[in-house]
């Protein structure tokens, strides 16, 4: 999968999200045992750097399709992001 995937034939379930977008949301639903485990999973499962992963995730948090697909995860991450921004 390339970094340019924005949807298309690989869309799942009519959500309008690409397989990669769905995989990013799936990784965020999991809990991770310790530092580095999530970053290792990002590299191994998605084949992208953690920096690129967080860029994609941040864009997904503002995507109404992601909210419709997984409102619990997206709203939780939006709250965390807003809390971090408020502390700055």
Short mmCIF file of N, CA and C in Angstrom, two decimals:
data_model
loop_
_atom_site.label_atom_id
_atom_site.label_comp_id
_atom_site.label_asym_id
_atom_site.label_seq_id
_atom_site.Cartn_x
_atom_site.Cartn_y
_atom_site.Cartn_z
N UNK A 1 0.83 -1.17 0.00
CA UNK A 1 0.00 0.00 0.00
C UNK A 1 0.88 1.25 0.00
N UNK A 2 0.55 2.22 -0.79
CA UNK A 2 1.37 3.43 -0.85
C UNK A 2 0.80 4.49 0.06
N UNK A 3 1.62 5.51 0.34
CA UNK A 3 1.16 6.62 1.17
C UNK A 3 0.11 7.47 0.47
N UNK A 4 -0.08 7.25 -0.83
CA UNK A 4 -1.02 8.06 -1.59
C UNK A 4 -2.44 7.51 -1.59
N UNK A 5 -2.66 6.32 -0.98
CA UNK A 5 -3.98 5.72 -0.98
C UNK A 5 -4.97 6.64 -0.28
N UNK A 6 -6.01 7.01 -0.98
CA UNK A 6 -7.05 7.85 -0.39
C UNK A 6 -8.41 7.20 -0.55
N UNK A 7 -8.45 5.93 -0.75
CA UNK A 7 -9.70 5.24 -1.00
C UNK A 7 -9.60 4.59 -2.36
N UNK A 8 -10.66 4.03 -2.82
CA UNK A 8 -10.63 3.40 -4.12
C UNK A 8 -11.16 1.99 -4.03
N UNK A 9 -10.68 1.13 -4.94
CA UNK A 9 -11.23 -0.21 -5.01
C UNK A 9 -11.01 -1.03 -3.75
N UNK A 10 -10.01 -0.68 -2.95
CA UNK A 10 -9.74 -1.47 -1.75
C UNK A 10 -10.59 -1.04 -0.56
N UNK A 11 -11.52 -0.11 -0.77
CA UNK A 11 -12.39 0.33 0.32
C UNK A 11 -13.12 -0.86 0.92
N UNK A 12 -13.35 -0.81 2.23
CA UNK A 12 -14.00 -1.89 2.95
C UNK A 12 -15.38 -1.44 3.41
N UNK A 13 -16.37 -2.26 3.23
CA UNK A 13 -17.67 -2.06 3.82
C UNK A 13 -18.38 -0.78 3.46
N UNK A 14 -17.98 -0.12 2.38
CA UNK A 14 -18.67 1.08 1.97
C UNK A 14 -18.41 2.29 2.85
N UNK A 15 -17.40 2.22 3.73
CA UNK A 15 -17.13 3.33 4.64
C UNK A 15 -16.46 4.49 3.93
N UNK A 16 -15.88 4.23 2.75
CA UNK A 16 -15.15 5.27 2.04
C UNK A 16 -13.72 5.39 2.51
N UNK A 17 -13.32 4.61 3.51
CA UNK A 17 -11.96 4.64 4.02
C UNK A 17 -11.13 3.55 3.34
N UNK A 18 -9.86 3.84 3.14
CA UNK A 18 -8.97 2.86 2.52
C UNK A 18 -8.63 1.76 3.53
N UNK A 19 -8.07 0.68 3.04
CA UNK A 19 -7.62 -0.41 3.91
C UNK A 19 -6.61 0.12 4.92
N UNK A 20 -5.73 0.99 4.47
CA UNK A 20 -4.72 1.56 5.37
C UNK A 20 -5.39 2.39 6.47
N UNK A 21 -6.38 3.21 6.11
CA UNK A 21 -7.10 4.00 7.10
C UNK A 21 -7.75 3.09 8.14
N UNK A 22 -8.38 2.03 7.68
CA UNK A 22 -9.02 1.09 8.59
C UNK A 22 -7.99 0.41 9.48
N UNK A 23 -6.81 0.11 8.93
CA UNK A 23 -5.75 -0.51 9.72
C UNK A 23 -5.22 0.44 10.79
N UNK A 24 -5.12 1.72 10.46
CA UNK A 24 -4.68 2.73 11.44
C UNK A 24 -5.68 2.78 12.59
N UNK A 25 -6.96 2.83 12.28
CA UNK A 25 -7.97 2.86 13.33
C UNK A 25 -7.95 1.58 14.17
N UNK A 26 -7.72 0.45 13.52
CA UNK A 26 -7.65 -0.82 14.25
C UNK A 26 -6.47 -0.83 15.23
N UNK A 27 -5.34 -0.29 14.82
CA UNK A 27 -4.18 -0.22 15.72
C UNK A 27 -4.49 0.67 16.91
N UNK A 28 -5.23 1.73 16.68
CA UNK A 28 -5.56 2.65 17.77
C UNK A 28 -6.56 2.07 18.76
N UNK A 29 -7.34 1.09 18.34
CA UNK A 29 -8.30 0.45 19.25
C UNK A 29 -7.60 -0.46 20.26
N UNK A 30 -6.43 -0.93 19.92
CA UNK A 30 -5.69 -1.87 20.79
C UNK A 30 -5.01 -1.15 21.93
N UNK A 31 -4.73 -1.91 22.99
CA UNK A 31 -3.85 -1.40 24.05
C UNK A 31 -2.48 -2.02 23.81
N UNK A 32 -1.44 -1.30 24.21
CA UNK A 32 -0.08 -1.74 23.93
C UNK A 32 0.68 -1.97 25.22
N UNK A 33 1.46 -3.07 25.30
CA UNK A 33 2.11 -3.47 26.55
C UNK A 33 3.22 -2.55 27.04
N UNK A 34 3.87 -1.87 26.14
CA UNK A 34 4.98 -1.03 26.58
C UNK A 34 5.48 -0.16 25.47
N UNK A 35 6.44 0.70 25.80
CA UNK A 35 6.98 1.61 24.79
C UNK A 35 7.63 0.83 23.64
N UNK A 36 7.39 1.29 22.47
CA UNK A 36 8.01 0.68 21.29
C UNK A 36 7.16 -0.37 20.62
N UNK A 37 6.25 -1.00 21.34
CA UNK A 37 5.44 -2.08 20.75
C UNK A 37 4.54 -1.55 19.63
N UNK A 38 3.92 -0.42 19.88
CA UNK A 38 3.02 0.16 18.88
C UNK A 38 3.81 0.60 17.65
N UNK A 39 4.95 1.28 17.87
CA UNK A 39 5.77 1.74 16.75
C UNK A 39 6.28 0.56 15.92
N UNK A 40 6.63 -0.53 16.59
CA UNK A 40 7.08 -1.74 15.89
C UNK A 40 5.94 -2.30 15.05
N UNK A 41 4.73 -2.32 15.60
CA UNK A 41 3.56 -2.82 14.87
C UNK A 41 3.26 -1.94 13.66
N UNK A 42 3.42 -0.64 13.82
CA UNK A 42 3.20 0.28 12.70
C UNK A 42 4.14 -0.05 11.55
N UNK A 43 5.41 -0.23 11.87
CA UNK A 43 6.39 -0.54 10.83
C UNK A 43 6.12 -1.90 10.19
N UNK A 44 5.82 -2.90 11.01
CA UNK A 44 5.65 -4.27 10.50
C UNK A 44 4.33 -4.46 9.75
N UNK A 45 3.25 -3.93 10.29
CA UNK A 45 1.93 -4.17 9.70
C UNK A 45 1.57 -3.21 8.58
N UNK A 46 1.99 -1.96 8.74
CA UNK A 46 1.61 -0.96 7.75
C UNK A 46 2.75 -0.59 6.80
N UNK A 47 3.98 -0.88 7.21
CA UNK A 47 5.12 -0.57 6.36
C UNK A 47 5.40 0.91 6.23
N UNK A 48 5.04 1.68 7.25
CA UNK A 48 5.30 3.12 7.25
C UNK A 48 6.00 3.51 8.55
N UNK A 49 6.57 4.69 8.57
CA UNK A 49 7.24 5.16 9.78
C UNK A 49 6.20 5.62 10.81
N UNK A 50 6.56 5.59 12.07
CA UNK A 50 5.64 6.11 13.08
C UNK A 50 5.25 7.57 12.83
N UNK A 51 6.18 8.37 12.33
CA UNK A 51 5.85 9.77 12.03
C UNK A 51 4.73 9.85 11.00
N UNK A 52 4.85 9.08 9.93
CA UNK A 52 3.81 9.07 8.89
C UNK A 52 2.50 8.53 9.46
N UNK A 53 2.58 7.53 10.31
CA UNK A 53 1.40 6.96 10.95
C UNK A 53 0.63 8.03 11.72
N UNK A 54 1.35 8.81 12.52
CA UNK A 54 0.67 9.83 13.32
C UNK A 54 0.13 10.97 12.45
N UNK A 55 0.76 11.24 11.32
CA UNK A 55 0.21 12.21 10.38
C UNK A 55 -1.12 11.70 9.83
N UNK A 56 -1.14 10.43 9.42
CA UNK A 56 -2.36 9.83 8.89
C UNK A 56 -3.46 9.79 9.96
N UNK A 57 -3.07 9.40 11.17
CA UNK A 57 -4.04 9.32 12.26
C UNK A 57 -4.65 10.69 12.54
N UNK A 58 -3.82 11.70 12.59
CA UNK A 58 -4.32 13.04 12.86
C UNK A 58 -5.32 13.49 11.79
N UNK A 59 -5.04 13.18 10.54
CA UNK A 59 -5.97 13.51 9.45
C UNK A 59 -7.27 12.72 9.60
N UNK A 60 -7.17 11.46 10.01
CA UNK A 60 -8.36 10.64 10.20
C UNK A 60 -9.27 11.19 11.30
N UNK A 61 -8.67 11.78 12.32
CA UNK A 61 -9.48 12.31 13.42
C UNK A 61 -10.39 13.44 12.96
N UNK A 62 -10.04 14.08 11.85
CA UNK A 62 -10.86 15.16 11.30
C UNK A 62 -11.73 14.70 10.14
N UNK A 63 -11.72 13.40 9.85
CA UNK A 63 -12.46 12.84 8.71
C UNK A 63 -13.81 12.30 9.20
N UNK A 64 -14.91 12.85 8.71
CA UNK A 64 -16.22 12.36 9.15
C UNK A 64 -16.45 10.88 8.85
N UNK A 65 -15.79 10.35 7.82
CA UNK A 65 -15.94 8.92 7.51
C UNK A 65 -15.34 8.06 8.62
N UNK A 66 -14.21 8.51 9.19
CA UNK A 66 -13.59 7.78 10.29
C UNK A 66 -14.49 7.83 11.52
N UNK A 67 -15.08 8.99 11.78
CA UNK A 67 -15.99 9.13 12.91
C UNK A 67 -17.19 8.20 12.75
N UNK A 68 -17.73 8.13 11.55
CA UNK A 68 -18.88 7.25 11.30
C UNK A 68 -18.50 5.78 11.45
N UNK A 69 -17.27 5.42 11.05
CA UNK A 69 -16.81 4.03 11.11
C UNK A 69 -16.52 3.58 12.54
N UNK A 70 -15.87 4.43 13.33
CA UNK A 70 -15.44 4.05 14.68
C UNK A 70 -15.56 5.25 15.63
N UNK A 71 -16.79 5.62 15.99
CA UNK A 71 -16.97 6.83 16.79
C UNK A 71 -16.31 6.76 18.17
N UNK A 72 -16.27 5.61 18.80
CA UNK A 72 -15.68 5.51 20.13
C UNK A 72 -14.18 5.84 20.08
N UNK A 73 -13.47 5.21 19.16
CA UNK A 73 -12.03 5.44 19.05
C UNK A 73 -11.74 6.87 18.62
N UNK A 74 -12.43 7.35 17.60
CA UNK A 74 -12.17 8.70 17.08
C UNK A 74 -12.47 9.75 18.14
N UNK A 75 -13.58 9.62 18.84
CA UNK A 75 -13.92 10.61 19.87
C UNK A 75 -12.93 10.56 21.04
N UNK A 76 -12.48 9.37 21.42
CA UNK A 76 -11.48 9.25 22.49
C UNK A 76 -10.19 9.95 22.08
N UNK A 77 -9.74 9.71 20.86
CA UNK A 77 -8.50 10.32 20.39
C UNK A 77 -8.64 11.82 20.20
N UNK A 78 -9.80 12.27 19.77
CA UNK A 78 -10.04 13.72 19.66
C UNK A 78 -9.94 14.39 21.03
N UNK A 79 -10.54 13.76 22.05
CA UNK A 79 -10.47 14.30 23.41
C UNK A 79 -9.02 14.40 23.89
N UNK A 80 -8.24 13.33 23.67
CA UNK A 80 -6.83 13.35 24.07
C UNK A 80 -6.07 14.44 23.33
N UNK A 81 -6.32 14.59 22.04
CA UNK A 81 -5.65 15.61 21.25
C UNK A 81 -6.01 17.00 21.76
N UNK A 82 -7.28 17.22 22.05
CA UNK A 82 -7.73 18.52 22.55
C UNK A 82 -7.10 18.83 23.92
N UNK A 83 -7.00 17.81 24.78
CA UNK A 83 -6.37 18.01 26.09
C UNK A 83 -4.91 18.39 25.95
N UNK A 84 -4.20 17.72 25.03
CA UNK A 84 -2.78 18.06 24.80
C UNK A 84 -2.64 19.48 24.29
N UNK A 85 -3.52 19.87 23.37
CA UNK A 85 -3.47 21.23 22.82
C UNK A 85 -3.74 22.27 23.89
N UNK A 86 -4.67 21.98 24.79
CA UNK A 86 -5.04 22.93 25.83
C UNK A 86 -3.90 23.14 26.83
N UNK A 87 -3.06 22.12 27.02
CA UNK A 87 -1.94 22.23 27.96
C UNK A 87 -0.80 23.07 27.40
N UNK A 88 -0.76 23.27 26.10
CA UNK A 88 0.35 24.01 25.48
C UNK A 88 0.22 25.49 25.72
#
